[in-house]
Tab-separated table of C-alpha atoms and ligand atoms in Angstrom:
chain	number	residue	atom	x	y	z
Z	8	UNK	CA	25.007	-37.015	15.791
Z	9	UNK	CA	27.602	-35.300	17.970
Z	10	UNK	CA	30.452	-33.671	16.074
Z	11	UNK	CA	32.127	-31.708	18.863
Z	12	UNK	CA	34.911	-34.224	19.542
Z	13	UNK	CA	35.934	-35.115	16.017
Z	14	UNK	CA	39.620	-35.744	15.396
Z	15	UNK	CA	40.518	-33.953	12.147
Z	16	UNK	CA	43.502	-35.374	10.303
Z	17	UNK	CA	45.509	-34.277	7.254
Z	18	UNK	CA	46.201	-37.900	6.286
Z	19	UNK	CA	43.769	-40.816	6.601
Z	20	UNK	CA	41.637	-42.417	9.284
Z	21	UNK	CA	42.466	-45.914	8.015
Z	22	UNK	CA	46.187	-46.280	8.757
Z	23	UNK	CA	49.192	-44.413	10.133
Z	24	UNK	CA	51.866	-43.107	7.776
Z	25	UNK	CA	54.619	-45.701	7.141
Z	26	UNK	CA	57.696	-45.551	9.367
Z	27	UNK	CA	60.123	-46.490	6.581
Z	28	UNK	CA	59.724	-43.596	4.147
Z	29	UNK	CA	62.435	-43.851	1.481
Z	30	UNK	CA	65.138	-41.216	0.990
Z	31	UNK	CA	64.645	-38.493	-1.577
Z	32	UNK	CA	66.514	-38.399	-4.853
Z	33	UNK	CA	69.878	-36.709	-4.229
Z	34	UNK	CA	71.739	-37.253	-7.503
Z	35	UNK	CA	71.108	-37.446	-11.248
Z	36	UNK	CA	69.966	-40.851	-12.501
Z	37	UNK	CA	68.932	-42.407	-15.799
Z	38	UNK	CA	66.299	-45.078	-16.464
Z	39	UNK	CA	64.141	-46.597	-19.190
Z	40	UNK	CA	60.772	-45.533	-17.713
Z	41	UNK	CA	60.081	-42.926	-15.019
Z	42	UNK	CA	56.745	-42.832	-13.196
Z	43	UNK	CA	55.669	-39.613	-11.453
Z	44	UNK	CA	53.193	-40.070	-8.581
Z	45	UNK	CA	53.128	-43.002	-6.156
Z	46	UNK	CA	49.371	-43.465	-5.812
Z	47	UNK	CA	47.469	-46.566	-6.859
Z	48	UNK	CA	48.031	-45.801	-10.542
Z	49	UNK	CA	51.745	-44.995	-10.234
Z	50	UNK	CA	52.610	-47.852	-7.869
Z	51	UNK	CA	50.753	-50.336	-10.040
Z	52	UNK	CA	52.511	-49.083	-13.180
Z	53	UNK	CA	55.946	-49.228	-11.552
Z	54	UNK	CA	55.313	-52.678	-10.074
Z	55	UNK	CA	54.174	-54.134	-13.389
Z	56	UNK	CA	57.079	-52.556	-15.262
Z	57	UNK	CA	59.536	-53.959	-12.721
Z	58	UNK	CA	57.885	-57.389	-12.859
Z	59	UNK	CA	58.305	-57.311	-16.627
Z	60	UNK	CA	62.011	-56.574	-16.354
Z	61	UNK	CA	61.998	-52.839	-17.085
Z	62	UNK	CA	64.453	-50.397	-15.549
Z	63	UNK	CA	61.976	-48.123	-13.713
Z	64	UNK	CA	62.206	-45.139	-11.354
Z	65	UNK	CA	59.180	-44.044	-9.268
Z	66	UNK	CA	59.106	-40.487	-7.882
Z	67	UNK	CA	56.633	-39.578	-5.127
Z	68	UNK	CA	56.305	-36.159	-3.463
Z	69	UNK	CA	55.452	-37.517	0.028
Z	70	UNK	CA	55.309	-41.311	0.444
Z	71	UNK	CA	53.661	-43.865	-1.791
Z	72	UNK	CA	49.974	-43.987	-0.881
Z	73	UNK	CA	49.877	-40.499	0.600
Z	74	UNK	CA	47.142	-39.291	-1.808
Z	75	UNK	CA	43.592	-40.494	-2.257
Z	76	UNK	CA	45.005	-44.054	-2.456
Z	77	UNK	CA	44.903	-44.368	1.364
Z	78	UNK	CA	42.089	-41.925	2.082
Z	79	UNK	CA	39.155	-43.302	0.108
Z	80	UNK	CA	36.083	-45.044	1.494
Z	81	UNK	CA	37.382	-48.471	0.484
Z	82	UNK	CA	34.382	-49.349	-1.691
Z	83	UNK	CA	35.712	-51.413	-4.600
Z	84	UNK	CA	33.201	-50.675	-7.371
Z	85	UNK	CA	32.463	-53.073	-10.219
Z	86	UNK	CA	30.573	-50.522	-12.347
Z	87	UNK	CA	31.516	-47.075	-13.723
Z	88	UNK	CA	31.195	-43.853	-11.716
Z	89	UNK	CA	29.455	-40.635	-12.733
Z	90	UNK	CA	25.902	-40.183	-13.988
Z	91	UNK	CA	25.263	-43.418	-15.887
Z	92	UNK	CA	22.243	-42.097	-17.838
Z	93	UNK	CA	24.260	-39.102	-18.962
Z	94	UNK	CA	27.344	-41.159	-19.915
Z	95	UNK	CA	25.238	-43.664	-21.857
Z	96	UNK	CA	23.536	-40.835	-23.725
Z	97	UNK	CA	26.696	-38.904	-24.550
Z	98	UNK	CA	29.038	-41.811	-25.269
Z	99	UNK	CA	26.822	-44.669	-26.537
Z	100	UNK	CA	29.649	-46.337	-28.481
Z	101	UNK	CA	32.207	-46.112	-25.679
Z	102	UNK	CA	29.861	-47.023	-22.864
Z	103	UNK	CA	29.897	-50.882	-23.051
Z	104	UNK	CA	33.712	-50.788	-23.107
Z	105	UNK	CA	33.730	-48.564	-20.013
Z	106	UNK	CA	31.378	-50.984	-18.223
Z	107	UNK	CA	33.652	-53.917	-19.088
Z	108	UNK	CA	36.730	-51.935	-17.973
Z	109	UNK	CA	35.057	-51.140	-14.612
Z	110	UNK	CA	34.185	-54.765	-13.948
Z	111	UNK	CA	37.609	-56.062	-14.988
Z	112	UNK	CA	39.180	-53.408	-12.732
Z	113	UNK	CA	37.459	-54.833	-9.651
Z	114	UNK	CA	38.524	-58.371	-10.612
Z	115	UNK	CA	42.077	-57.152	-11.187
Z	116	UNK	CA	42.261	-55.656	-7.686
Z	117	UNK	CA	40.811	-58.799	-6.100
Z	118	UNK	CA	43.523	-60.855	-7.841
Z	119	UNK	CA	46.198	-58.325	-6.863
Z	120	UNK	CA	45.205	-58.588	-3.186
Z	121	UNK	CA	45.466	-62.365	-3.425
Z	122	UNK	CA	48.661	-62.449	-5.472
Z	123	UNK	CA	50.531	-59.989	-3.227
Z	124	UNK	CA	48.984	-61.459	-0.037
Z	125	UNK	CA	47.763	-58.044	1.116
Z	126	UNK	CA	45.845	-58.133	4.396
Z	127	UNK	CA	43.361	-55.294	3.849
Z	128	UNK	CA	40.169	-56.726	5.402
Z	129	UNK	CA	38.674	-57.271	1.946
Z	130	UNK	CA	35.063	-58.501	1.899
Z	131	UNK	CA	33.533	-59.416	-1.497
Z	132	UNK	CA	30.150	-57.961	-0.565
Z	133	UNK	CA	29.459	-56.011	-3.757
Z	134	UNK	CA	28.141	-52.459	-3.449
Z	135	UNK	CA	24.589	-51.143	-3.620
Z	136	UNK	CA	23.537	-47.996	-5.475
Z	137	UNK	CA	20.610	-47.151	-3.234
Z	138	UNK	CA	17.575	-44.891	-3.450
Z	139	UNK	CA	16.386	-42.714	-0.579
Z	140	UNK	CA	13.192	-41.562	-2.345
Z	141	UNK	CA	10.714	-42.714	-4.971
Z	142	UNK	CA	12.370	-40.325	-7.436
Z	143	UNK	CA	15.732	-41.957	-6.798
Z	144	UNK	CA	14.118	-45.405	-7.101
Z	145	UNK	CA	12.949	-44.458	-10.606
Z	146	UNK	CA	16.492	-43.451	-11.453
Z	147	UNK	CA	17.809	-46.738	-10.003
Z	148	UNK	CA	15.464	-48.706	-12.298
Z	149	UNK	CA	16.548	-46.761	-15.386
Z	150	UNK	CA	20.246	-47.093	-14.535
Z	151	UNK	CA	19.880	-50.820	-13.848
Z	152	UNK	CA	18.427	-51.353	-17.331
Z	153	UNK	CA	21.206	-49.361	-18.971
Z	154	UNK	CA	23.921	-51.219	-17.069
Z	155	UNK	CA	22.380	-54.646	-17.712
Z	156	UNK	CA	22.105	-53.857	-21.430
Z	157	UNK	CA	25.808	-52.932	-21.424
Z	158	UNK	CA	26.652	-56.278	-19.786
Z	159	UNK	CA	27.087	-55.251	-16.129
Z	160	UNK	CA	26.305	-57.725	-13.339
Z	161	UNK	CA	23.730	-55.711	-11.424
Z	162	UNK	CA	20.478	-56.795	-9.753
Z	163	UNK	CA	17.552	-54.686	-8.632
Z	164	UNK	CA	15.924	-55.161	-5.228
Z	165	UNK	CA	14.239	-53.672	-2.200
Z	166	UNK	CA	16.354	-52.855	0.831
Z	167	UNK	CA	15.216	-56.123	2.473
Z	168	UNK	CA	16.157	-58.122	-0.636
Z	169	UNK	CA	19.538	-56.409	-0.858
Z	170	UNK	CA	20.203	-56.718	2.886
Z	171	UNK	CA	20.764	-53.005	3.434
Z	172	UNK	CA	19.326	-50.740	6.153
Z	173	UNK	CA	15.658	-49.747	5.931
Z	174	UNK	CA	16.570	-46.050	5.712
Z	175	UNK	CA	17.075	-46.840	1.999
Z	176	UNK	CA	14.130	-47.895	-0.186
Z	177	UNK	CA	16.059	-50.259	-2.415
Z	178	UNK	CA	18.540	-50.105	-5.236
Z	179	UNK	CA	20.762	-52.236	-7.411
Z	180	UNK	CA	23.697	-54.292	-6.278
Z	181	UNK	CA	26.891	-54.438	-8.296
Z	182	UNK	CA	27.755	-58.038	-7.507
Z	183	UNK	CA	31.419	-57.604	-8.487
Z	184	UNK	CA	33.608	-55.828	-5.909
Z	185	UNK	CA	33.252	-55.163	-2.212
Z	186	UNK	CA	34.981	-53.232	0.518
Z	187	UNK	CA	38.357	-53.059	2.180
Z	188	UNK	CA	40.645	-50.959	4.344
Z	189	UNK	CA	42.181	-48.863	1.529
Z	190	UNK	CA	45.037	-47.667	3.720
Z	191	UNK	CA	46.196	-51.242	4.319
Z	192	UNK	CA	45.710	-52.009	0.615
Z	193	UNK	CA	47.765	-49.094	-0.579
Z	194	UNK	CA	50.566	-49.702	1.936
Z	195	UNK	CA	50.489	-53.354	0.834
Z	196	UNK	CA	51.145	-52.361	-2.777
Z	197	UNK	CA	53.808	-49.954	-1.531
Z	198	UNK	CA	55.600	-52.852	0.202
Z	199	UNK	CA	55.509	-54.846	-3.044
Z	200	UNK	CA	56.948	-51.944	-5.075
Z	201	UNK	CA	59.694	-51.328	-2.511
Z	202	UNK	CA	60.568	-55.027	-2.632
Z	203	UNK	CA	60.697	-55.006	-6.459
Z	204	UNK	CA	63.561	-53.890	-8.692
Z	205	UNK	CA	61.933	-50.440	-9.140
Z	206	UNK	CA	64.011	-47.583	-7.731
Z	207	UNK	CA	61.609	-45.651	-5.502
Z	208	UNK	CA	62.333	-42.112	-4.326
Z	209	UNK	CA	59.884	-40.722	-1.773
Z	210	UNK	CA	59.783	-37.144	-0.420
Z	211	UNK	CA	60.757	-36.258	-4.024
Z	212	UNK	CA	58.491	-33.668	-5.589
Z	213	UNK	CA	58.842	-33.290	-9.349
Z	214	UNK	CA	59.035	-29.585	-10.139
Z	215	UNK	CA	59.376	-29.585	-13.919
Z	216	UNK	CA	59.511	-31.957	-16.877
Z	217	UNK	CA	61.068	-31.190	-20.253
Z	218	UNK	CA	61.388	-33.210	-23.441
Z	219	UNK	CA	64.022	-33.216	-26.147
Z	220	UNK	CA	66.435	-35.450	-28.046
Z	221	UNK	CA	64.157	-38.492	-27.646
Z	222	UNK	CA	64.222	-38.472	-23.874
Z	223	UNK	CA	62.512	-36.811	-20.923
Z	224	UNK	CA	64.213	-34.835	-18.157
Z	225	UNK	CA	62.440	-34.787	-14.804
Z	226	UNK	CA	63.572	-32.122	-12.364
Z	227	UNK	CA	63.434	-32.378	-8.577
Z	228	UNK	CA	65.210	-30.306	-5.918
Z	229	UNK	CA	67.725	-33.138	-5.275
Z	230	UNK	CA	68.588	-34.170	-8.830
Z	231	UNK	CA	67.316	-34.985	-12.309
Z	232	UNK	CA	66.015	-38.182	-13.827
Z	233	UNK	CA	66.689	-38.772	-17.513
Z	234	UNK	CA	64.252	-41.333	-18.909
Z	235	UNK	CA	63.352	-42.695	-22.320
Z	236	UNK	CA	59.689	-42.807	-21.332
Z	237	UNK	CA	57.522	-41.122	-18.733
Z	238	UNK	CA	54.227	-42.067	-17.112
Z	239	UNK	CA	52.289	-39.266	-15.391
Z	240	UNK	CA	50.226	-40.706	-12.527
Z	241	UNK	CA	49.532	-37.539	-10.567
Z	242	UNK	CA	45.703	-37.697	-10.535
Z	243	UNK	CA	44.242	-34.479	-9.058
Z	244	UNK	CA	47.700	-32.884	-8.798
Z	245	UNK	CA	48.397	-33.038	-12.547
Z	246	UNK	CA	47.800	-29.306	-13.064
Z	247	UNK	CA	50.882	-28.559	-10.943
Z	248	UNK	CA	53.124	-29.645	-13.852
Z	249	UNK	CA	53.087	-27.757	-17.142
Z	250	UNK	CA	53.590	-30.950	-19.179
Z	251	UNK	CA	50.139	-32.216	-18.073
Z	252	UNK	CA	47.526	-31.690	-20.806
Z	253	UNK	CA	45.322	-28.712	-19.995
Z	254	UNK	CA	42.109	-29.636	-18.129
Z	255	UNK	CA	43.128	-33.318	-17.847
Z	256	UNK	CA	41.531	-33.426	-14.385
Z	257	UNK	CA	39.643	-31.054	-12.122
Z	258	UNK	CA	40.763	-31.241	-8.465
Z	259	UNK	CA	37.904	-31.803	-6.023
Z	260	UNK	CA	38.167	-32.171	-2.237
Z	261	UNK	CA	36.110	-35.029	-0.783
Z	262	UNK	CA	35.490	-35.735	2.914
Z	263	UNK	CA	34.952	-38.974	4.881
Z	264	UNK	CA	33.849	-39.353	8.516
Z	265	UNK	CA	34.032	-42.377	10.823
Z	266	UNK	CA	31.698	-42.933	13.769
Z	267	UNK	CA	32.788	-44.078	17.195
Z	268	UNK	CA	32.486	-47.886	17.679
Z	269	UNK	CA	28.811	-48.886	17.774
Z	270	UNK	CA	27.323	-51.660	19.925
Z	271	UNK	CA	27.185	-54.755	17.610
Z	272	UNK	CA	23.568	-55.409	18.689
Z	273	UNK	CA	22.561	-51.950	17.443
Z	274	UNK	CA	24.391	-52.542	14.154
Z	275	UNK	CA	22.644	-55.918	13.778
Z	276	UNK	CA	19.276	-54.204	14.310
Z	277	UNK	CA	19.857	-52.135	11.142
Z	278	UNK	CA	19.230	-55.174	8.941
Z	279	UNK	CA	22.488	-54.596	7.074
Z	280	UNK	CA	22.867	-58.332	6.545
Z	281	UNK	CA	24.684	-58.187	3.186
Z	282	UNK	CA	27.291	-55.730	4.607
Z	283	UNK	CA	27.401	-54.249	1.047
Z	284	UNK	CA	28.736	-50.708	0.823
Z	285	UNK	CA	25.995	-48.236	-0.069
Z	286	UNK	CA	26.054	-45.158	-2.297
Z	287	UNK	CA	22.965	-43.026	-2.849
Z	288	UNK	CA	21.600	-41.665	-6.118
Z	289	UNK	CA	21.976	-37.989	-5.195
Z	290	UNK	CA	23.766	-35.752	-7.693
Z	291	UNK	CA	26.603	-35.830	-5.154
Z	292	UNK	CA	26.378	-39.296	-3.705
Z	293	UNK	CA	26.450	-40.141	-0.041
Z	294	UNK	CA	28.448	-43.282	0.777
Z	295	UNK	CA	27.994	-45.503	3.830
Z	296	UNK	CA	29.874	-48.653	4.807
Z	297	UNK	CA	30.498	-50.879	7.788
Z	298	UNK	CA	34.019	-51.567	9.031
Z	299	UNK	CA	35.470	-54.548	10.923
Z	300	UNK	CA	35.928	-52.211	13.929
Z	301	UNK	CA	32.112	-51.868	14.313
Z	302	UNK	CA	32.057	-48.338	12.996
Z	303	UNK	CA	30.391	-46.781	9.956
Z	304	UNK	CA	32.435	-44.711	7.513
Z	305	UNK	CA	30.418	-42.232	5.475
Z	306	UNK	CA	31.160	-39.326	3.211
Z	307	UNK	CA	31.036	-37.182	0.008
Z	308	UNK	CA	27.590	-35.307	-0.204
Z	309	UNK	CA	29.314	-31.931	-0.296
Z	310	UNK	CA	32.415	-31.494	-2.423
Z	311	UNK	CA	34.786	-28.551	-2.822
Z	312	UNK	CA	36.762	-27.394	-5.845
Z	313	UNK	CA	40.528	-26.906	-5.575
Z	314	UNK	CA	41.078	-23.211	-6.195
Z	315	UNK	CA	44.705	-23.088	-7.296
Z	316	UNK	CA	47.904	-25.118	-7.527
Z	317	UNK	CA	49.753	-26.393	-5.590
Z	318	UNK	CA	46.847	-28.135	-3.877
Z	319	UNK	CA	47.120	-27.651	-0.117
Z	320	UNK	CA	47.570	-30.396	2.477
Z	321	UNK	CA	44.356	-29.831	4.397
Z	322	UNK	CA	41.852	-31.089	6.937
Z	323	UNK	CA	38.093	-31.324	6.303
Z	324	UNK	CA	35.911	-28.274	7.034
Z	325	UNK	CA	33.836	-28.491	10.207
Z	326	UNK	CA	30.750	-27.290	8.265
Z	327	UNK	CA	31.096	-30.154	5.778
Z	328	UNK	CA	31.458	-32.695	8.591
Z	329	UNK	CA	28.343	-31.239	10.275
Z	330	UNK	CA	26.441	-31.538	6.977
Z	331	UNK	CA	27.567	-35.160	6.559
Z	332	UNK	CA	26.429	-35.820	10.137
Z	333	UNK	CA	22.959	-34.469	9.260
Z	334	UNK	CA	22.850	-36.903	6.339
Z	335	UNK	CA	23.891	-39.761	8.637
Z	336	UNK	CA	21.050	-38.960	11.068
Z	337	UNK	CA	18.525	-38.955	8.214
Z	338	UNK	CA	19.626	-42.345	6.892
Z	339	UNK	CA	20.191	-43.925	10.339
Z	340	UNK	CA	17.688	-42.288	12.733
Z	341	UNK	CA	18.185	-45.139	15.214
Z	342	UNK	CA	21.876	-44.141	15.511
Z	343	UNK	CA	21.313	-40.395	15.894
Z	344	UNK	CA	23.063	-40.434	19.294
Z	345	UNK	CA	26.258	-42.013	17.895
Z	346	UNK	CA	29.202	-39.579	17.781
Z	347	UNK	CA	31.484	-38.859	14.838
Z	348	UNK	CA	35.010	-39.815	15.917
Z	349	UNK	CA	37.308	-38.762	13.107
Z	350	UNK	CA	37.297	-37.031	9.740
Z	351	UNK	CA	39.701	-36.855	6.851
Z	352	UNK	CA	39.597	-36.037	3.177
Z	353	UNK	CA	41.530	-36.094	-0.046
Z	354	UNK	CA	41.898	-34.651	-3.517
Z	355	UNK	CA	40.232	-36.584	-6.301
Z	356	UNK	CA	40.633	-35.892	-10.018
Z	357	UNK	CA	37.441	-35.511	-12.031
Z	358	UNK	CA	37.722	-35.697	-15.818
Z	359	UNK	CA	35.561	-33.233	-17.715
Z	360	UNK	CA	33.891	-36.134	-19.592
Z	361	UNK	CA	33.472	-38.095	-16.310
Z	362	UNK	CA	35.104	-41.063	-18.088
Z	363	UNK	CA	38.329	-42.826	-17.114
Z	364	UNK	CA	40.923	-42.076	-19.776
Z	365	UNK	CA	44.478	-42.619	-20.893
Z	366	UNK	CA	46.656	-41.488	-23.749
Z	367	UNK	CA	50.043	-40.239	-24.810
Z	368	UNK	CA	51.768	-36.973	-25.644
Z	369	UNK	CA	54.147	-37.677	-28.531
Z	370	UNK	CA	55.314	-41.254	-28.263
Z	371	UNK	CA	57.167	-41.229	-24.961
Z	372	UNK	CA	54.887	-39.532	-22.393
Z	373	UNK	CA	51.801	-41.389	-21.095
Z	374	UNK	CA	49.007	-40.129	-18.859
Z	375	UNK	CA	45.886	-41.557	-17.279
Z	376	UNK	CA	43.108	-40.496	-14.929
Z	377	UNK	CA	40.927	-43.291	-13.629
Z	378	UNK	CA	39.462	-41.513	-10.659
Z	379	UNK	CA	36.040	-39.787	-10.747
Z	380	UNK	CA	35.627	-41.259	-7.260
Z	381	UNK	CA	35.981	-44.817	-8.603
Z	382	UNK	CA	39.740	-45.162	-8.831
Z	383	UNK	CA	40.229	-47.703	-6.055
Z	384	UNK	CA	39.512	-50.415	-8.616
Z	385	UNK	CA	40.250	-48.546	-11.823
Z	386	UNK	CA	43.549	-46.767	-11.099
Z	387	UNK	CA	45.591	-49.927	-10.325
Z	388	UNK	CA	44.176	-51.765	-13.340
Z	389	UNK	CA	44.769	-48.879	-15.713
Z	390	UNK	CA	48.301	-48.420	-14.341
Z	391	UNK	CA	49.057	-52.038	-15.095
Z	392	UNK	CA	47.543	-51.802	-18.611
Z	393	UNK	CA	49.747	-48.798	-19.392
Z	394	UNK	CA	52.819	-50.688	-18.205
Z	395	UNK	CA	51.955	-53.579	-20.551
Z	396	UNK	CA	51.323	-51.125	-23.399
Z	397	UNK	CA	54.844	-49.736	-22.931
Z	398	UNK	CA	56.553	-53.116	-22.646
Z	399	UNK	CA	54.587	-54.628	-25.550
Z	400	UNK	CA	55.771	-51.940	-27.961
Z	401	UNK	CA	52.494	-50.049	-28.234
Z	402	UNK	CA	50.049	-52.994	-28.238
Z	403	UNK	CA	46.833	-52.141	-26.401
Z	404	UNK	CA	44.593	-54.442	-24.354
Z	405	UNK	CA	40.902	-54.140	-25.348
Z	406	UNK	CA	40.181	-52.383	-22.038
Z	407	UNK	CA	42.913	-49.822	-22.693
Z	408	UNK	CA	41.572	-49.231	-26.201
Z	409	UNK	CA	38.166	-48.421	-24.657
Z	410	UNK	CA	39.666	-45.443	-22.790
Z	411	UNK	CA	42.386	-44.317	-25.150
Z	412	UNK	CA	42.323	-40.660	-26.230
Z	413	UNK	CA	43.463	-39.918	-29.780
Z	414	UNK	CA	44.562	-36.424	-28.763
Z	415	UNK	CA	45.268	-34.952	-25.308
Z	416	UNK	CA	42.487	-32.361	-25.651
Z	417	UNK	CA	39.852	-31.940	-22.956
Z	418	UNK	CA	36.695	-29.832	-22.767
Z	419	UNK	CA	35.931	-27.174	-20.207
Z	420	UNK	CA	34.483	-28.442	-16.925
Z	421	UNK	CA	30.765	-27.691	-16.600
Z	422	UNK	CA	29.177	-26.768	-13.238
Z	423	UNK	CA	32.431	-27.524	-11.407
Z	424	UNK	CA	33.102	-24.023	-10.096
Z	425	UNK	CA	32.269	-23.249	-6.453
Z	426	UNK	CA	28.833	-21.680	-7.288
Z	427	UNK	CA	27.918	-24.665	-9.512
Z	428	UNK	CA	28.895	-27.186	-6.823
Z	429	UNK	CA	26.931	-25.249	-4.174
Z	430	UNK	CA	23.864	-25.192	-6.446
Z	431	UNK	CA	24.000	-28.945	-7.051
Z	432	UNK	CA	24.376	-29.556	-3.286
Z	433	UNK	CA	21.357	-27.264	-2.661
Z	434	UNK	CA	19.270	-29.199	-5.228
Z	435	UNK	CA	20.097	-32.447	-3.406
Z	436	UNK	CA	19.100	-30.931	-0.038
Z	437	UNK	CA	15.884	-29.486	-1.497
Z	438	UNK	CA	14.942	-32.941	-2.810
Z	439	UNK	CA	15.780	-34.464	0.585
Z	440	UNK	CA	13.528	-31.901	2.245
Z	441	UNK	CA	10.609	-32.652	-0.068
Z	442	UNK	CA	11.083	-36.400	0.439
Z	443	UNK	CA	11.316	-35.955	4.212
Z	444	UNK	CA	8.055	-33.996	4.187
Z	445	UNK	CA	6.352	-36.668	2.100
Z	446	UNK	CA	7.637	-39.420	4.419
Z	447	UNK	CA	6.378	-37.563	7.485
Z	448	UNK	CA	3.016	-36.882	5.842
Z	449	UNK	CA	2.656	-40.597	5.030
Z	450	UNK	CA	3.390	-41.409	8.678
Z	451	UNK	CA	0.750	-38.865	9.718
Z	452	UNK	CA	3.342	-36.582	11.294
Z	453	UNK	CA	3.654	-32.837	10.666
Z	454	UNK	CA	5.755	-32.053	7.566
Z	455	UNK	CA	9.305	-30.794	8.123
Z	456	UNK	CA	9.624	-27.079	7.301
U	529	FAD	C1	37.735	-39.234	0.492
U	529	FAD	C2	37.784	-40.103	-0.732
U	529	FAD	C3	36.894	-41.173	-0.858
U	529	FAD	C4	36.961	-41.992	-1.990
U	529	FAD	N1	36.212	-43.146	-2.028
U	529	FAD	C5	36.391	-44.024	-3.039
U	529	FAD	C6	35.763	-45.293	-3.009
U	529	FAD	O1	35.105	-45.674	-2.043
U	529	FAD	N2	35.916	-46.104	-4.087
U	529	FAD	C7	36.699	-45.750	-5.156
U	529	FAD	O2	36.799	-46.516	-6.119
U	529	FAD	N3	37.381	-44.580	-5.169
U	529	FAD	C8	37.248	-43.727	-4.132
U	529	FAD	N4	37.955	-42.556	-4.129
U	529	FAD	C9	38.839	-42.266	-5.263
U	529	FAD	C10	40.138	-43.087	-5.239
U	529	FAD	O3	40.736	-43.012	-3.985
U	529	FAD	C11	41.073	-42.525	-6.295
U	529	FAD	O4	40.401	-42.573	-7.532
U	529	FAD	C12	42.364	-43.299	-6.431
U	529	FAD	O5	43.026	-43.364	-5.219
U	529	FAD	C13	43.232	-42.600	-7.475
U	529	FAD	O6	44.516	-43.098	-7.395
U	529	FAD	P1	45.695	-42.322	-8.081
U	529	FAD	O7	46.872	-43.153	-8.012
U	529	FAD	O8	45.255	-41.896	-9.437
U	529	FAD	O9	45.847	-40.972	-7.263
U	529	FAD	P2	46.500	-40.643	-5.832
U	529	FAD	O10	46.351	-41.769	-4.908
U	529	FAD	O11	45.952	-39.323	-5.416
U	529	FAD	O12	48.056	-40.515	-6.150
U	529	FAD	C14	48.658	-39.407	-6.776
U	529	FAD	C15	50.073	-39.309	-6.164
U	529	FAD	O13	50.845	-38.446	-6.966
U	529	FAD	C16	51.729	-37.761	-6.092
U	529	FAD	N5	52.175	-36.539	-6.789
U	529	FAD	C17	51.403	-35.558	-7.288
U	529	FAD	N6	52.155	-34.583	-7.860
U	529	FAD	C18	53.443	-34.997	-7.730
U	529	FAD	C19	54.695	-34.427	-8.116
U	529	FAD	N7	54.773	-33.242	-8.736
U	529	FAD	N8	55.825	-35.105	-7.826
U	529	FAD	C20	55.772	-36.311	-7.212
U	529	FAD	N9	54.617	-36.878	-6.820
U	529	FAD	C21	53.470	-36.236	-7.065
U	529	FAD	C22	50.861	-37.464	-4.878
U	529	FAD	O14	51.636	-37.166	-3.733
U	529	FAD	C23	50.067	-38.755	-4.755
U	529	FAD	O15	50.663	-39.685	-3.884
U	529	FAD	C24	37.890	-41.706	-3.025
U	529	FAD	C25	38.783	-40.632	-2.894
U	529	FAD	C26	38.733	-39.841	-1.757
U	529	FAD	C27	39.716	-38.718	-1.609
């Protein structure tokens, strides 16, 4: 795969930035509920609060949808993220609730798209967790059993049965969910929030938050917001504000690449008849999906830890794009001559438990992180559940109860430093090498060194 003409962007490959960015806050205001962060979680919270008659202010540092909301791969997952075997082992009581939350999240987003009339090229194809080796196929079988036992709608199959390319051996399909253009989706929610009664201030970075006298004071360079309640929806950026519970989320940089348009006949020859998005069973998954513009978007595989706050506005590293291109060639040897056209990336928030979570600090500050690479479905749903929790005087939906933290205390991240991440990446590549050698040996070719 050629990577010499890649367009590197600091925003997203899916859409352009909106032309109607709202004015920053330039005076002091008061409100019932303030929401900090205009991503999927924050916009969904503000929209729901406004729809339920609350006086709400939304503050966003850039423009709503500027974060991972518009940058993700657009794969709407119907099952939880993270290492399922590990989560089931460590949190056996919580796990069925997390599975139900994940599935309801995907349904919620499908209804939201319909209700708001958002044109985001949504296709209800489901997604396939695919194996690239016999070892991964064993893992797929074990994970399928665990998910089915917890009530998830997943089915096991070979690549032919699942309608995915033959570069994958097989896998399980999450039948709930699908794929979309996430940039169009997030700008669609943005339009709905701007049209609602919520007061939205963009280009308004919150610099500090203090509490006292039963209210919250939110500082920005243009003015202060005094609110009775606050919702923190800052995802990976949470550590920039001292009010955020320590270690709520670990910031990780994730990269996506899009190919040049591919001849439809060549795409048809792949046997990707289901059009389902695909994620592999590596420790750091690879994701692959078709787009309506006859391209393939692919990414992750090599992730990078945010070193310090504030997190920089950045482009992907050329070395990471080259590594992703090597992965693409391995999975799609017939498309090895296709060029990578553009690359972008974003900051995702990983929780140290790898579970989506929500909670409160005292009784007037609420937080949530529903990311772990699966927030396209989960963040909007969780945002809406938190809004209902606030309006309903502390009542919690069953799905919110499943994630609720009694105390805002979070463990230390394990293996998430730069050396740990490099080691995990190297283990994945070593396994790929062994599997490549075995494949070549089976074909009678010389093993790859
Ligand atoms: C490359 C990539 C691929 C991904 N692929 C998928 C996928 O296929 N499927 C999936 O389910 N998930 C995927 N994800 C994850 C998903 O995009 C996120 O989980 C989801 O967008 C999280 O939404 P959010 O609202 O929590 O965060 P964000 O969208 O990141 O929003 C946080 C917002 O807070 C604002 N903010 C932060 N600090 C401040 C401050 N001090 N003042 C004001 N505003 C502030 C930021 O500007 C930002 O707009 C991917 C993510 C990336 C980056």
